[in-house]
Short mmCIF file of C-alpha atoms in Angstrom, two decimals:
data_model
loop_
_atom_site.label_atom_id
_atom_site.label_comp_id
_atom_site.label_asym_id
_atom_site.label_seq_id
_atom_site.Cartn_x
_atom_site.Cartn_y
_atom_site.Cartn_z
CA MET V 1 -20.99 -3.41 -21.23
CA ASN V 2 -21.26 0.26 -22.14
CA THR V 3 -17.90 2.01 -21.63
CA GLN V 4 -18.34 5.08 -23.84
CA LYS V 5 -17.93 7.76 -21.13
CA THR V 6 -14.96 5.98 -19.60
CA LYS V 7 -13.15 5.72 -22.93
CA ALA V 8 -13.80 9.39 -23.70
CA LEU V 9 -12.33 10.54 -20.39
CA LYS V 10 -9.32 8.24 -20.75
CA ASN V 11 -8.60 9.76 -24.16
CA LYS V 12 -8.82 13.25 -22.67
CA ALA V 13 -6.74 12.44 -19.59
CA VAL V 14 -3.86 10.93 -21.54
CA LYS V 15 -3.42 14.27 -23.32
CA LEU V 16 -3.78 16.48 -20.23
CA ILE V 17 -2.05 14.60 -17.38
CA PRO V 18 1.51 13.27 -17.62
CA GLY V 19 1.24 9.60 -16.81
CA MET V 20 -2.57 9.85 -17.03
CA THR V 21 -3.17 9.40 -13.27
CA GLN V 22 -1.67 10.74 -10.03
CA LEU V 23 -0.82 7.29 -8.68
CA LEU V 24 1.13 4.66 -10.58
CA SER V 25 -0.88 1.85 -8.97
CA LYS V 26 -4.13 3.27 -10.38
CA ARG V 27 -3.00 3.54 -13.98
CA PRO V 28 -5.24 1.43 -16.23
CA ASP V 29 -2.25 -0.23 -17.91
CA ARG V 30 -1.59 -2.00 -14.60
CA PHE V 31 -4.76 -4.05 -15.19
CA GLY V 32 -5.48 -3.81 -18.91
CA ARG V 33 -5.48 -0.35 -20.43
CA GLU V 34 -8.48 -0.72 -22.73
CA ILE V 35 -10.71 -2.71 -20.34
CA TRP V 36 -10.11 -1.21 -16.89
CA PRO V 37 -12.89 1.23 -15.83
CA THR V 38 -10.30 3.70 -14.46
CA TYR V 39 -12.78 6.29 -13.11
CA PHE V 40 -15.57 6.04 -10.56
CA LYS V 41 -18.80 7.93 -10.12
CA GLU V 42 -19.73 6.47 -6.75
CA ALA V 43 -18.19 4.11 -4.19
CA LYS V 44 -19.94 2.66 -1.16
CA GLY V 45 -18.97 -0.33 0.97
CA VAL V 46 -17.22 -2.60 -1.55
CA SER V 47 -19.35 -1.49 -4.51
CA ILE V 48 -18.06 0.88 -7.19
CA THR V 49 -20.06 2.51 -10.00
CA ASP V 50 -18.10 3.70 -13.02
CA LEU V 51 -18.88 6.64 -15.33
CA ASP V 52 -21.06 4.44 -17.54
CA ASP V 53 -23.12 3.18 -14.56
CA ASN V 54 -21.55 -0.27 -14.56
CA VAL V 55 -21.47 -1.58 -10.98
CA TYR V 56 -18.68 -3.76 -9.62
CA LEU V 57 -17.80 -5.44 -6.34
CA ASP V 58 -14.21 -4.51 -5.56
CA PHE V 59 -12.05 -7.57 -5.00
CA SER V 60 -8.86 -5.90 -6.17
CA ILE V 61 -6.65 -3.50 -4.22
CA GLY V 62 -9.29 -1.71 -2.16
CA GLY V 63 -8.43 1.93 -2.76
CA ILE V 64 -4.73 0.89 -2.77
CA GLY V 65 -5.18 -0.15 0.84
CA ALA V 66 -6.45 3.23 2.04
CA THR V 67 -10.11 2.33 2.63
CA VAL V 68 -9.67 -0.36 5.26
CA LEU V 69 -13.26 0.00 6.53
CA GLY V 70 -14.81 0.19 3.07
CA TYR V 71 -15.80 3.04 0.78
CA ALA V 72 -17.72 6.01 2.19
CA ASP V 73 -17.88 4.55 5.69
CA GLU V 74 -20.81 6.24 7.41
CA ASP V 75 -19.09 6.83 10.76
CA VAL V 76 -15.94 8.31 9.27
CA ASN V 77 -17.87 10.37 6.73
CA GLN V 78 -20.23 11.78 9.35
CA ALA V 79 -17.36 12.85 11.59
CA VAL V 80 -15.72 14.62 8.64
CA ILE V 81 -18.99 16.24 7.50
CA ASP V 82 -19.52 17.62 11.01
CA VAL V 83 -16.15 19.39 11.10
CA ILE V 84 -16.48 20.61 7.52
CA ASN V 85 -19.72 22.31 8.53
CA LYS V 86 -17.92 23.90 11.49
CA GLY V 87 -14.91 24.89 9.37
CA SER V 88 -12.06 22.64 8.26
CA ALA V 89 -9.30 25.26 8.44
CA SER V 90 -8.67 28.61 10.09
CA THR V 91 -5.93 30.84 11.51
CA LEU V 92 -6.01 28.67 14.64
CA ASN V 93 -5.14 25.00 14.95
CA ALA V 94 -7.39 21.94 15.02
CA PRO V 95 -7.71 20.36 18.48
CA GLU V 96 -8.22 16.97 16.82
CA GLU V 97 -4.51 16.73 16.05
CA VAL V 98 -3.71 16.73 19.78
CA GLU V 99 -6.34 14.07 20.39
CA LEU V 100 -4.97 11.99 17.52
CA ALA V 101 -1.43 12.25 18.92
CA GLU V 102 -2.74 11.02 22.28
CA LYS V 103 -4.63 8.15 20.66
CA LEU V 104 -1.65 6.93 18.62
CA ILE V 105 0.70 7.10 21.61
CA GLU V 106 -1.88 5.25 23.72
CA LEU V 107 -1.86 2.43 21.15
CA HIS V 108 1.96 2.57 20.93
CA PRO V 109 3.25 3.22 24.47
CA TRP V 110 6.89 3.11 23.36
CA ALA V 111 6.33 6.42 21.50
CA GLY V 112 6.26 9.86 23.09
CA MET V 113 5.49 12.42 20.36
CA ALA V 114 3.76 12.70 16.99
CA ARG V 115 3.77 14.86 13.86
CA PHE V 116 1.23 14.78 11.03
CA ALA V 117 1.22 15.25 7.28
CA ARG V 118 -1.15 14.25 4.51
CA SER V 119 0.48 11.49 2.45
CA GLY V 120 2.71 8.49 2.99
CA GLY V 121 5.58 9.56 0.76
CA GLU V 122 5.98 12.97 2.38
CA ALA V 123 5.64 11.43 5.86
CA MET V 124 8.54 9.07 5.10
CA SER V 125 10.61 12.05 3.98
CA ILE V 126 9.76 13.77 7.26
CA ALA V 127 10.78 10.68 9.24
CA VAL V 128 14.12 10.44 7.42
CA ARG V 129 14.78 14.15 7.90
CA ILE V 130 14.06 13.83 11.63
CA ALA V 131 16.42 10.85 11.86
CA ARG V 132 19.17 12.72 10.03
CA ALA V 133 18.63 15.80 12.21
CA ALA V 134 18.80 13.69 15.38
CA THR V 135 21.99 11.87 14.38
CA GLY V 136 23.74 14.55 12.36
CA LYS V 137 24.48 11.92 9.71
CA ASP V 138 23.42 11.39 6.11
CA LYS V 139 23.28 7.77 4.95
CA VAL V 140 20.22 5.54 5.23
CA VAL V 141 20.10 1.77 4.83
CA PHE V 142 16.67 0.48 3.88
CA CYS V 143 14.56 -2.34 2.54
CA GLY V 144 11.06 -2.26 1.09
CA TYR V 145 9.11 0.44 -0.73
CA HIS V 146 9.03 3.94 0.75
CA GLY V 147 7.62 6.34 -1.84
CA TRP V 148 8.61 8.66 -4.65
CA THR V 149 10.78 11.27 -2.92
CA ASP V 150 14.47 12.07 -3.41
CA TRP V 151 15.95 10.36 -0.36
CA TYR V 152 14.58 6.96 -1.52
CA ILE V 153 14.85 7.06 -5.33
CA ALA V 154 18.45 8.24 -4.83
CA ALA V 155 19.28 4.53 -4.39
CA ASN V 156 19.00 4.17 -8.18
CA LEU V 157 21.59 6.87 -8.87
CA GLY V 158 24.57 4.60 -8.29
CA LYS V 159 22.96 1.42 -9.58
CA LYS V 160 19.86 1.95 -11.69
CA GLU V 161 18.30 -1.39 -10.74
CA ALA V 162 18.97 -1.05 -6.98
CA LEU V 163 15.26 -0.74 -6.22
CA ASP V 164 14.09 -3.51 -8.56
CA ASP V 165 13.78 -6.06 -5.75
CA HIS V 166 11.95 -3.66 -3.44
CA TRP V 167 8.87 -2.74 -5.43
CA ILE V 168 8.85 -2.47 -9.22
CA ALA V 169 11.57 -2.49 -11.80
CA GLY V 170 12.74 0.40 -13.91
CA LEU V 171 12.25 3.38 -11.57
CA ASN V 172 14.14 6.18 -13.29
CA PRO V 173 16.12 8.56 -11.02
CA ASN V 174 15.73 11.47 -13.44
CA GLY V 175 15.39 14.70 -11.49
CA ILE V 176 17.16 13.36 -8.39
CA PRO V 177 20.31 15.39 -7.54
CA LYS V 178 23.39 13.33 -8.35
CA GLY V 179 24.92 14.58 -5.14
CA LEU V 180 22.64 12.15 -3.31
CA THR V 181 24.47 9.16 -4.83
CA GLY V 182 25.37 6.69 -2.10
CA THR V 183 23.08 8.18 0.55
CA ALA V 184 20.39 5.47 0.30
CA ILE V 185 21.65 1.89 0.47
CA PRO V 186 19.25 -1.06 0.03
CA PHE V 187 19.29 -4.43 1.74
CA LYS V 188 16.97 -7.42 1.37
CA TYR V 189 14.45 -8.43 4.02
CA ASN V 190 15.54 -11.33 6.25
CA GLU V 191 18.94 -11.51 4.50
CA ILE V 192 21.45 -10.85 7.26
CA ASP V 193 24.59 -10.79 5.12
CA ASP V 194 22.98 -8.26 2.78
CA PHE V 195 22.09 -6.10 5.79
CA LYS V 196 25.64 -6.30 7.14
CA ASN V 197 27.04 -5.27 3.77
CA ALA V 198 24.72 -2.25 3.65
CA ILE V 199 25.77 -1.20 7.15
CA LYS V 200 29.44 -1.56 6.18
CA GLN V 201 28.86 0.52 3.06
CA ALA V 202 27.26 3.30 5.11
CA GLY V 203 30.19 3.37 7.51
CA ASP V 204 30.32 6.03 10.20
CA ASP V 205 27.82 8.23 8.35
CA LEU V 206 24.82 5.97 9.09
CA ALA V 207 21.74 8.04 10.05
CA ALA V 208 18.97 5.42 10.18
CA ILE V 209 17.72 1.94 9.38
CA VAL V 210 14.47 2.23 7.41
CA MET V 211 12.22 -0.70 6.58
CA GLU V 212 8.72 -2.09 6.27
CA PRO V 213 7.91 -4.49 9.14
CA ILE V 214 6.35 -7.02 6.76
CA ARG V 215 5.54 -7.44 3.08
CA ASN V 216 5.46 -11.07 1.94
CA PHE V 217 6.73 -12.94 4.98
CA GLU V 218 7.46 -12.43 8.67
CA PRO V 219 10.88 -11.58 10.13
CA THR V 220 13.08 -14.29 11.57
CA GLN V 221 14.26 -13.86 15.15
CA GLU V 222 17.87 -13.70 13.98
CA PHE V 223 16.97 -10.87 11.58
CA LEU V 224 15.12 -8.98 14.32
CA ASP V 225 18.05 -9.37 16.69
CA ILE V 226 20.65 -7.99 14.29
CA ILE V 227 18.40 -5.08 13.30
CA HIS V 228 17.82 -4.12 16.95
CA ASN V 229 21.42 -4.69 18.03
CA THR V 230 22.82 -2.63 15.17
CA ALA V 231 20.50 0.30 15.87
CA LYS V 232 21.42 0.21 19.55
CA GLU V 233 25.16 -0.20 19.04
CA LYS V 234 25.35 2.66 16.55
CA ASN V 235 22.81 4.80 18.44
CA ILE V 236 20.72 5.39 15.34
CA PRO V 237 16.94 5.18 14.96
CA LEU V 238 15.07 2.23 13.52
CA VAL V 239 12.36 3.73 11.30
CA LEU V 240 9.43 1.49 10.38
CA ASP V 241 7.24 2.29 7.39
CA GLU V 242 3.77 1.07 8.45
CA ILE V 243 2.03 2.89 5.61
CA THR V 244 0.84 -0.39 4.11
CA ALA V 245 0.98 -2.75 7.10
CA GLY V 246 -0.49 -0.49 9.80
CA PHE V 247 -4.03 -1.12 11.07
CA ARG V 248 -4.39 -4.48 9.33
CA ILE V 249 -3.40 -7.31 11.67
CA CYS V 250 -3.91 -5.48 14.97
CA ASN V 251 -4.98 -2.17 16.52
CA GLY V 252 -2.05 -0.13 15.30
CA GLY V 253 1.27 -1.00 13.74
CA ALA V 254 2.10 -4.53 12.64
CA HIS V 255 5.33 -4.21 14.64
CA LEU V 256 3.27 -4.71 17.80
CA LYS V 257 2.67 -8.31 16.69
CA LEU V 258 5.92 -9.02 14.85
CA GLY V 259 8.48 -8.21 17.53
CA PHE V 260 10.05 -5.01 16.16
CA HIS V 261 11.11 -2.31 18.62
CA PRO V 262 11.20 0.88 16.54
CA ASP V 263 12.22 4.44 17.32
CA ILE V 264 10.03 6.06 14.64
CA VAL V 265 6.94 4.67 12.88
CA VAL V 266 5.05 6.16 9.94
CA PHE V 267 1.33 5.58 9.23
CA SER V 268 -0.91 6.60 6.33
CA LYS V 269 -3.29 4.74 3.97
CA ALA V 270 -5.68 2.95 6.38
CA LEU V 271 -5.27 5.68 9.00
CA GLY V 272 -7.81 7.99 7.35
CA ASN V 273 -9.95 5.41 5.51
CA GLY V 274 -9.43 7.32 2.29
CA PHE V 275 -9.09 10.83 3.71
CA PRO V 276 -5.59 12.34 3.43
CA ILE V 277 -3.67 11.94 6.68
CA SER V 278 -0.32 10.51 7.71
CA ALA V 279 1.41 10.30 11.06
CA ILE V 280 4.99 10.10 12.25
CA ILE V 281 5.26 8.87 15.83
CA GLY V 282 8.49 8.32 17.72
CA LYS V 283 10.51 8.42 20.89
CA GLU V 284 10.70 11.86 22.41
CA TRP V 285 14.49 12.29 22.13
CA ILE V 286 14.32 11.74 18.38
CA MET V 287 11.07 13.55 17.62
CA LYS V 288 12.29 16.72 19.36
CA SER V 289 14.81 17.04 16.53
CA ALA V 290 11.88 18.06 14.31
CA GLN V 291 12.12 21.47 16.00
CA ASP V 292 15.70 21.85 14.81
CA ALA V 293 14.80 21.04 11.20
CA PHE V 294 12.47 22.96 8.88
CA ILE V 295 9.38 20.72 8.60
CA THR V 296 6.13 22.61 8.02
CA SER V 297 3.20 22.91 5.59
CA THR V 298 -0.15 24.74 5.59
CA ASN V 299 -2.33 21.77 4.69
CA TRP V 300 -0.87 19.61 7.47
CA THR V 301 -3.00 21.71 9.82
CA GLU V 302 -6.26 21.04 7.96
CA ARG V 303 -8.89 19.38 10.13
CA THR V 304 -10.58 16.63 8.14
CA GLY V 305 -7.60 14.28 8.08
CA SER V 306 -7.13 14.09 11.85
CA THR V 307 -10.89 13.86 12.33
CA ALA V 308 -11.15 10.96 9.88
CA ALA V 309 -8.24 9.19 11.56
CA LEU V 310 -9.84 9.42 14.99
CA ALA V 311 -13.14 8.07 13.67
CA MET V 312 -11.36 5.27 11.82
CA ILE V 313 -9.29 4.22 14.84
CA ASN V 314 -12.28 4.27 17.18
CA LYS V 315 -14.33 2.07 14.84
CA PHE V 316 -11.39 -0.21 14.09
CA VAL V 317 -10.76 -0.90 17.77
CA LYS V 318 -14.41 -1.09 18.82
CA ASN V 319 -15.34 -3.61 16.11
CA ASP V 320 -12.16 -5.71 16.23
CA VAL V 321 -11.77 -4.98 12.52
CA SER V 322 -8.42 -6.76 12.17
CA LYS V 323 -10.09 -10.07 13.08
CA HIS V 324 -12.63 -9.62 10.28
CA LEU V 325 -9.95 -8.60 7.76
CA LEU V 326 -7.92 -11.72 8.50
CA HIS V 327 -11.03 -13.92 8.26
CA ILE V 328 -12.01 -12.52 4.85
CA ALA V 329 -8.44 -12.90 3.59
CA ASP V 330 -8.35 -16.49 4.83
CA LEU V 331 -11.52 -17.27 2.87
CA VAL V 332 -10.14 -15.78 -0.33
CA TRP V 333 -6.75 -17.46 0.13
CA SER V 334 -8.28 -20.90 0.71
CA GLY V 335 -10.60 -20.33 -2.28
CA TRP V 336 -7.63 -19.56 -4.52
CA GLU V 337 -5.86 -22.68 -3.27
CA LYS V 338 -8.84 -24.91 -4.08
CA LEU V 339 -9.28 -23.42 -7.55
CA SER V 340 -5.57 -23.66 -8.25
CA ASN V 341 -5.67 -27.37 -7.43
CA LYS V 342 -8.92 -27.88 -9.35
CA TYR V 343 -7.52 -26.45 -12.58
CA GLY V 344 -3.87 -27.42 -12.12
CA PHE V 345 -2.62 -23.81 -12.22
CA ASN V 346 -0.03 -24.26 -9.47
CA LEU V 347 -0.64 -20.67 -8.35
CA HIS V 348 1.91 -19.05 -6.08
CA LEU V 349 0.11 -17.37 -3.18
CA GLY V 350 1.85 -14.60 -1.31
CA GLY V 351 1.63 -11.36 0.62
CA PHE V 352 0.65 -11.01 4.24
CA LYS V 353 -2.95 -11.45 5.26
CA PRO V 354 -5.08 -9.40 4.80
CA LEU V 355 -3.15 -8.07 1.76
CA ILE V 356 -2.63 -11.07 -0.52
CA HIS V 357 -1.92 -11.95 -4.13
CA PHE V 358 -1.57 -14.85 -6.51
CA ALA V 359 0.78 -15.43 -9.43
CA PHE V 360 0.70 -17.85 -12.31
CA PRO V 361 4.03 -19.70 -12.67
CA ASP V 362 4.09 -18.94 -16.41
CA ASN V 363 2.64 -16.10 -18.54
CA HIS V 364 1.41 -14.36 -15.40
CA LEU V 365 0.59 -10.98 -16.96
CA LEU V 366 -1.14 -12.55 -19.96
CA TYR V 367 -3.30 -14.85 -17.86
CA THR V 368 -4.07 -12.17 -15.26
CA THR V 369 -5.19 -9.73 -17.96
CA TYR V 370 -7.63 -12.33 -19.25
CA PHE V 371 -8.79 -13.00 -15.67
CA THR V 372 -9.41 -9.29 -15.08
CA GLN V 373 -11.24 -8.89 -18.38
CA GLU V 374 -13.65 -11.76 -17.73
CA MET V 375 -14.21 -10.85 -14.07
CA LEU V 376 -15.23 -7.34 -15.13
CA LYS V 377 -17.94 -8.90 -17.29
CA LYS V 378 -19.22 -10.69 -14.20
CA GLY V 379 -19.31 -7.50 -12.13
CA PHE V 380 -16.00 -7.68 -10.24
CA LEU V 381 -12.94 -5.47 -10.10
CA ALA V 382 -10.32 -8.18 -9.81
CA GLY V 383 -6.67 -8.69 -10.58
CA SER V 384 -4.02 -10.87 -9.01
CA GLY V 385 -4.08 -8.91 -5.73
CA PHE V 386 -6.73 -8.64 -3.04
CA TYR V 387 -6.94 -6.15 -0.13
CA ALA V 388 -9.60 -7.07 2.42
CA MET V 389 -11.91 -4.36 3.77
CA TYR V 390 -14.23 -4.41 6.75
CA ALA V 391 -17.17 -3.99 4.36
CA HIS V 392 -16.43 -7.31 2.62
CA THR V 393 -18.86 -10.02 3.70
CA GLU V 394 -18.71 -13.81 3.51
CA ASP V 395 -21.50 -13.66 0.92
CA ASP V 396 -19.39 -11.27 -1.20
CA VAL V 397 -16.51 -13.74 -1.05
CA LYS V 398 -18.76 -16.64 -2.12
CA LYS V 399 -19.94 -14.66 -5.16
CA TYR V 400 -16.37 -13.68 -6.00
CA LEU V 401 -15.00 -17.22 -5.76
CA SER V 402 -17.92 -18.55 -7.82
CA ALA V 403 -17.02 -16.07 -10.56
CA CYS V 404 -13.34 -17.01 -10.23
CA ASP V 405 -14.28 -20.66 -10.72
CA GLU V 406 -16.06 -19.88 -13.98
CA VAL V 407 -13.28 -17.66 -15.30
CA PHE V 408 -10.53 -20.09 -14.35
CA ALA V 409 -12.44 -22.83 -16.19
CA GLN V 410 -12.54 -20.63 -19.31
CA LEU V 411 -8.88 -19.75 -18.91
CA LYS V 412 -7.92 -23.42 -18.63
CA LEU V 413 -9.64 -24.18 -21.94
CA HIS V 414 -7.93 -21.30 -23.72
CA ILE V 415 -4.54 -22.29 -22.32
CA GLU V 416 -5.07 -25.77 -23.73
CA LYS V 417 -5.99 -24.23 -27.09
CA ASN V 418 -3.02 -21.85 -26.83
CA ASP V 419 -5.22 -18.90 -27.74
CA VAL V 420 -5.45 -16.83 -24.53
CA GLN V 421 -3.96 -13.72 -26.11
CA ALA V 422 -6.41 -13.94 -29.01
CA GLN V 423 -9.24 -13.56 -26.47
CA LEU V 424 -7.93 -10.28 -25.03
CA GLN V 425 -9.75 -7.03 -25.69
CA SER V 426 -6.82 -5.03 -24.32
CA GLN V 427 -3.08 -4.78 -24.26
CA ILE V 428 -1.49 -7.11 -21.72
CA ALA V 429 -1.21 -5.55 -18.26
CA GLN V 430 2.12 -3.92 -17.43
CA SER V 431 4.04 -4.55 -14.21
CA GLY V 432 6.97 -2.14 -14.48
CA PHE V 433 7.37 1.60 -14.70
CA GLY V 434 7.01 3.10 -18.14
CA ARG V 435 5.52 5.95 -20.12
CA ILE V 436 1.78 5.86 -20.77
CA ASN V 437 1.61 8.90 -23.07
#
């Protein structure tokens, strides 16, 4: 494979951009720094062409979950192109944002109002600020991953490894004001005693409960009950981060299927199918507090994001996209299971369908790096995670699993020879947070 242009741009980027990329999840060291294509020239459906004209089917993390329909979806793109030609921004406001608010509230009848931004992290900060404004309190108890901003990373000020069980280890709180120590208190999903301890630690200054509705497993009824009862008893909002889970398992937030009764919900990623848009929806009494807090930005009024979201939602609902996503994920999951049994890998399968992953019980990063390397040679972007897209077909899955079979067979032989690392053409993939330049 020719990778000359890709390598040249990587070498330039590492000198010009701190961290090399804008998103940690897209850094090449997450897959294999020397082998991962890193940059794309063109993306359509589930096919990606890199700078050196190598073409891959994407069976990895699907635009980090943002392109739920597939790359360059024709319906979404056409809607955006139409409004770009008419003007994407002006002194006046875009009517599409009102239509999008109506659409989201129609899908989530418990909500009464909506605000919009452009990214998930900033939308979560908006949601937390609204909750604090509504309650007049400061402390937030949370579980799950909620972005890069101060309110969340502040959890690592008091205990540097506080966030290790929620996303990745080693997140450094450098740059976070030390005065925020103790304002963000983590608890573990489905662990009631841990939740009770977090609530006790927050005391009378509790502003909100913030959590993802699902990540690797579903909530127990007992967990749901204590979450809801605590929010009600203390008269504080339950804020659900649906940035990853939203528009996957149903037409809207996963909470509609899982039994959560939130007060605020945040969407992003899938909402715009790759175009920048995020939404904060909530009950009217809470959302009105946004008028008493300073929450505003020029680019939140830009037109393409709300237009893309409307086109995405309409197509998602019309085509019952969640059913297809779950079907594709089922095929991949069952394929992994069969191959795991065939080669005796004893893979751990996890995640929630349609966002799934596998893990080797031993030497996971080493074996996954080899897997990625060899799958690239066969024309697949593939790691240990898979995000299903509407553009994935059953035929794509068959080709992918056939390639997996061949690579797993090779891997098995090298494990037996104890020479897997000797086969690598890259550093071993990294899972934590660290410097890249």
